[in-house]
Structures are given as C-alpha cells and as structure tokens.
mmCIF file of C-alpha atoms in Angstrom:
data_model
loop_
_atom_site.group_PDB
_atom_site.id
_atom_site.type_symbol
_atom_site.label_atom_id
_atom_site.label_comp_id
_atom_site.label_asym_id
_atom_site.label_seq_id
_atom_site.Cartn_x
_atom_site.Cartn_y
_atom_site.Cartn_z
ATOM 1 C CA MET A 45 115.669 92.829 87.088
ATOM 2 C CA THR A 46 117.087 92.611 83.588
ATOM 3 C CA ASP A 47 120.727 92.603 82.586
ATOM 4 C CA PRO A 48 121.586 95.855 80.705
ATOM 5 C CA ALA A 49 124.235 94.091 78.605
ATOM 6 C CA GLN A 50 121.727 91.423 77.502
ATOM 7 C CA ASP A 51 119.130 94.149 76.837
ATOM 8 C CA ALA A 52 121.643 95.953 74.587
ATOM 9 C CA VAL A 53 122.351 92.751 72.621
ATOM 10 C CA LYS A 54 118.607 92.132 72.186
ATOM 11 C CA ALA A 55 118.034 95.725 71.029
ATOM 12 C CA ARG A 56 120.867 95.378 68.500
ATOM 13 C CA ASP A 57 119.387 92.116 67.190
ATOM 14 C CA VAL A 58 115.962 93.750 66.805
ATOM 15 C CA PHE A 59 117.542 96.657 64.898
ATOM 16 C CA VAL A 60 119.450 94.345 62.531
ATOM 17 C CA ALA A 61 116.262 92.342 61.846
ATOM 18 C CA TRP A 62 114.428 95.592 61.028
ATOM 19 C CA LEU A 63 117.340 96.814 58.868
ATOM 20 C CA ARG A 64 117.108 93.653 56.748
ATOM 21 C CA GLY A 65 113.305 93.699 56.701
ATOM 22 C CA PRO A 66 110.718 95.045 54.254
ATOM 23 C CA SER A 67 110.157 98.396 56.010
ATOM 24 C CA SER A 68 113.831 99.359 56.401
ATOM 25 C CA TYR A 69 115.096 102.494 54.714
ATOM 26 C CA LEU A 70 117.479 100.148 52.865
ATOM 27 C CA ALA A 71 114.421 98.767 51.028
ATOM 28 C CA ALA A 72 113.607 102.223 49.589
ATOM 29 C CA VAL A 73 113.731 102.242 45.788
ATOM 30 C CA ALA A 74 112.041 105.593 45.064
ATOM 31 C CA ARG A 75 110.783 108.784 46.685
ATOM 32 C CA HIS A 76 108.135 110.936 45.048
ATOM 33 C CA GLU A 77 107.472 114.358 46.553
ATOM 34 C CA LEU A 78 103.935 115.640 46.074
ATOM 35 C CA PRO A 79 102.270 119.031 46.390
ATOM 36 C CA VAL A 80 99.806 119.621 49.209
ATOM 37 C CA GLY A 81 96.335 118.926 47.840
ATOM 38 C CA ALA A 82 97.403 116.111 45.507
ATOM 39 C CA THR A 83 95.211 113.017 45.208
ATOM 40 C CA LEU A 84 96.628 109.590 44.293
ATOM 41 C CA ARG A 85 94.851 106.334 43.605
ATOM 42 C CA LEU A 86 97.186 103.447 44.423
ATOM 43 C CA GLU A 87 96.389 99.761 44.922
ATOM 44 C CA GLY A 88 92.735 100.479 45.701
ATOM 45 C CA HIS A 89 93.496 103.353 48.103
ATOM 46 C CA VAL A 90 92.744 107.038 47.671
ATOM 47 C CA ILE A 91 95.555 109.106 49.218
ATOM 48 C CA GLU A 92 95.247 112.867 49.630
ATOM 49 C CA THR A 93 98.146 115.055 50.772
ATOM 50 C CA LEU A 94 97.350 117.582 53.505
ATOM 51 C CA PRO A 95 99.455 120.390 55.003
ATOM 52 C CA ASP A 96 99.740 118.404 58.232
ATOM 53 C CA GLY A 97 99.563 114.778 57.071
ATOM 54 C CA PHE A 98 97.502 112.596 54.765
ATOM 55 C CA ARG A 99 93.959 111.401 54.230
ATOM 56 C CA VAL A 100 93.806 107.731 53.246
ATOM 57 C CA ASP A 101 90.446 106.385 52.122
ATOM 58 C CA GLY A 102 88.757 109.348 53.839
ATOM 59 C CA GLU A 103 90.576 108.944 57.175
ATOM 60 C CA PRO A 104 92.962 111.803 58.117
ATOM 61 C CA GLY A 105 96.201 111.003 59.919
ATOM 62 C CA GLY A 106 99.942 111.333 59.922
ATOM 63 C CA PRO A 107 102.648 109.413 58.106
ATOM 64 C CA ARG A 108 102.068 105.682 57.794
ATOM 65 C CA THR A 109 102.808 102.647 55.655
ATOM 66 C CA ILE A 110 100.367 101.134 53.174
ATOM 67 C CA ASP A 111 100.630 97.581 51.837
ATOM 68 C CA ALA A 112 100.631 97.665 48.024
ATOM 69 C CA GLY A 113 101.273 94.060 47.038
ATOM 70 C CA ARG A 114 104.993 93.558 46.421
ATOM 71 C CA TYR A 115 105.641 97.109 47.638
ATOM 72 C CA LEU A 116 105.131 99.031 50.833
ATOM 73 C CA LEU A 117 104.313 102.719 50.416
ATOM 74 C CA ARG A 118 105.608 104.893 53.241
ATOM 75 C CA LEU A 119 103.744 108.174 53.430
ATOM 76 C CA SER A 120 106.342 110.660 54.636
ATOM 77 C CA HIS A 121 105.986 114.331 55.553
ATOM 78 C CA GLN A 122 109.461 115.831 56.028
ATOM 79 C CA ASN A 123 108.883 119.453 54.928
ATOM 80 C CA THR A 124 106.652 118.253 52.087
ATOM 81 C CA PRO A 125 104.386 115.240 51.514
ATOM 82 C CA ALA A 126 106.042 112.290 49.784
ATOM 83 C CA VAL A 127 105.511 108.638 48.970
ATOM 84 C CA VAL A 128 108.559 106.440 49.586
ATOM 85 C CA VAL A 129 108.387 103.124 47.717
ATOM 86 C CA LEU A 130 109.865 100.174 49.634
ATOM 87 C CA ASP A 131 110.666 96.930 47.825
ATOM 88 C CA ALA A 132 111.830 94.077 50.039
ATOM 89 C CA LYS A 133 112.805 92.060 46.932
ATOM 90 C CA ALA A 134 115.012 94.728 45.349
ATOM 91 C CA PRO A 135 118.751 94.010 45.396
ATOM 92 C CA ARG A 136 120.572 95.852 48.169
ATOM 93 C CA ALA A 137 123.774 95.738 50.086
ATOM 94 C CA ALA A 138 123.902 93.324 53.013
ATOM 95 C CA VAL A 139 124.635 95.837 55.744
ATOM 96 C CA THR A 140 125.597 94.632 59.201
ATOM 97 C CA PRO A 141 126.334 97.345 61.752
ATOM 98 C CA GLU A 142 129.512 97.078 63.762
ATOM 99 C CA TRP A 143 128.980 97.652 67.462
ATOM 100 C CA PHE A 144 131.301 98.573 70.278
ATOM 101 C CA PRO A 145 131.216 96.041 73.113
ATOM 102 C CA TYR A 146 128.675 96.945 75.791
ATOM 103 C CA ASP A 147 130.231 98.981 78.596
ATOM 104 C CA GLY A 148 128.049 99.923 81.563
ATOM 105 C CA ALA A 149 130.262 102.979 82.176
ATOM 106 C CA TYR A 150 128.516 104.594 79.196
ATOM 107 C CA ARG A 151 125.012 104.072 80.531
ATOM 108 C CA PHE A 152 123.594 107.278 81.980
ATOM 109 C CA VAL A 153 120.617 108.627 83.791
ATOM 110 C CA ALA A 154 120.530 112.287 82.879
ATOM 111 C CA ARG A 155 118.103 115.050 83.703
ATOM 112 C CA LEU A 156 116.761 117.340 81.028
ATOM 113 C CA VAL A 157 117.977 120.908 81.469
ATOM 114 C CA PRO A 158 115.273 122.998 79.748
ATOM 115 C CA ASP A 159 116.455 125.363 76.999
ATOM 116 C CA ALA A 160 113.537 125.685 74.596
ATOM 117 C CA ALA A 161 114.210 127.206 71.174
ATOM 118 C CA ASP A 162 112.976 126.887 67.601
ATOM 119 C CA ILE A 163 115.791 125.368 65.523
ATOM 120 C CA THR A 164 116.489 123.695 62.193
ATOM 121 C CA ILE A 165 118.598 120.592 61.700
ATOM 122 C CA GLY A 166 120.262 119.128 58.635
ATOM 123 C CA SER A 167 118.553 116.387 56.698
ATOM 124 C CA THR A 168 119.511 113.555 54.399
ATOM 125 C CA ARG A 169 117.309 115.382 51.912
ATOM 126 C CA GLU A 170 118.310 118.768 50.485
ATOM 127 C CA ARG A 171 116.188 120.722 52.976
ATOM 128 C CA GLU A 172 116.602 121.435 56.655
ATOM 129 C CA ARG A 173 114.003 120.176 59.112
ATOM 130 C CA SER A 174 112.198 122.333 61.654
ATOM 131 C CA ALA A 175 112.381 121.307 65.315
ATOM 132 C CA ILE A 176 111.927 122.565 68.851
ATOM 133 C CA ARG A 177 114.904 122.131 71.149
ATOM 134 C CA ALA A 178 113.548 120.968 74.508
ATOM 135 C CA GLY A 179 116.907 121.276 76.240
ATOM 136 C CA TRP A 180 120.070 119.385 77.045
ATOM 137 C CA LEU A 181 120.861 116.078 78.719
ATOM 138 C CA GLU A 182 124.007 116.618 80.796
ATOM 139 C CA PHE A 183 126.331 113.890 82.087
ATOM 140 C CA THR A 184 130.001 113.165 82.762
ATOM 141 C CA VAL A 185 132.118 110.709 80.756
ATOM 142 C CA GLY A 186 135.618 109.855 81.936
ATOM 143 C CA GLY A 187 135.687 113.032 84.034
ATOM 144 C CA VAL A 188 134.590 115.228 81.114
ATOM 145 C CA ARG A 189 131.297 117.106 81.432
ATOM 146 C CA SER A 190 129.245 116.444 78.315
ATOM 147 C CA ARG A 191 125.795 117.164 76.931
ATOM 148 C CA VAL A 192 123.527 116.147 74.082
ATOM 149 C CA MET A 193 120.536 118.001 72.708
ATOM 150 C CA ALA A 194 116.975 116.730 73.102
ATOM 151 C CA LEU A 195 114.574 117.955 70.417
ATOM 152 C CA ARG A 196 111.155 117.360 68.908
ATOM 153 C CA LEU A 197 110.730 117.427 65.132
ATOM 154 C CA ASN A 198 107.941 119.714 63.897
ATOM 155 C CA GLU A 199 106.459 117.185 61.491
ATOM 156 C CA PRO A 200 103.127 115.416 61.132
ATOM 157 C CA GLY A 201 103.016 112.107 62.965
ATOM 158 C CA VAL A 202 105.527 113.082 65.683
ATOM 159 C CA ALA A 203 103.949 112.687 69.122
ATOM 160 C CA PRO A 204 103.905 115.897 71.169
ATOM 161 C CA ASP A 205 105.936 114.244 73.945
ATOM 162 C CA ALA A 206 108.471 112.505 71.636
ATOM 163 C CA LEU A 207 112.078 113.617 71.949
ATOM 164 C CA ASP A 208 115.066 112.701 69.799
ATOM 165 C CA VAL A 209 118.600 113.007 71.124
ATOM 166 C CA TYR A 210 121.424 114.517 69.023
#
C-alpha cells in the first residue's frame, strides 16, 4: 500500500517538472486560430483542420503535438482549430507553485450524483467552452456539506469517459 502523503509529493514533483518542460503552457509563444478546412504545410507535415479535429499527413485524429525542430506545435481545438507554438528555449518566468502541506483530512472518496445538463464554462480565451455536466461529487469538510461539479468538455480529443472537476 502506498503512502498518500508521499504520492501527493510525487505528483507535485511531476507537475513542476512538466511546468518547466517543453510542452508546458508556459512555453507557449504564439497561438494561431485557423478556419475549418485550412491546410498548412509545416516542417514536412501537411495539417488539415477539420470540424472535429485534424488530419496530419492523411491521418485523422484529435488534438496532438508535432515536433517541429526547435518548436513543438500543439494542435488545439477549443471552439475553433488552432496551432499553439511552444518554444522551450524562449525566456519565461521561473514559476514554482506554492502548495499547502498534505492533510489527509482533505482526501475524499465521493460518489457522483448524476445531474446531466448541457452547459458552458468560461475560458482563458475570449469564448466560452461547451461541456456536459455529468453531476456533482458531494462530500463533507469540517462539518460543512460541499460539492464540486464533474463535467466533460465537448471538444475533439476528449475521451467520452473523461471527467474534469470544477
């Protein structure tokens, strides 16, 4: 059996390594939105934008990352197709998250209370994002009944059984 506190420290270390790595959103230097039906030729690849994803070198699929020499190109599909350019060598702030100490009292096993609905959520971009609310995860913290929403984003590349918690 693993120690939850040690697991939390390991997960934090993995996140910080990713945050400082070449595929982190902190490495993004540009975002180019494209119309559906556009065709790009980049670093020997042919990329076509589709209503529900991309076709890269003839192979359809969802969002993904393509190695382009110094750059990584993240094919994104939040409301509209886009290419996000990631540059691991670009100057950026050295961000180190601050964490609360691990406290097992805040570790929960919660059941999903179904409450399906079509919703929109805010985005870091100027548009809202479409999602399906699956329901609520209910639990008690310090004697206070609480809940968080579980939802699935309606975007290419999101697995049908994937849920995000808000």
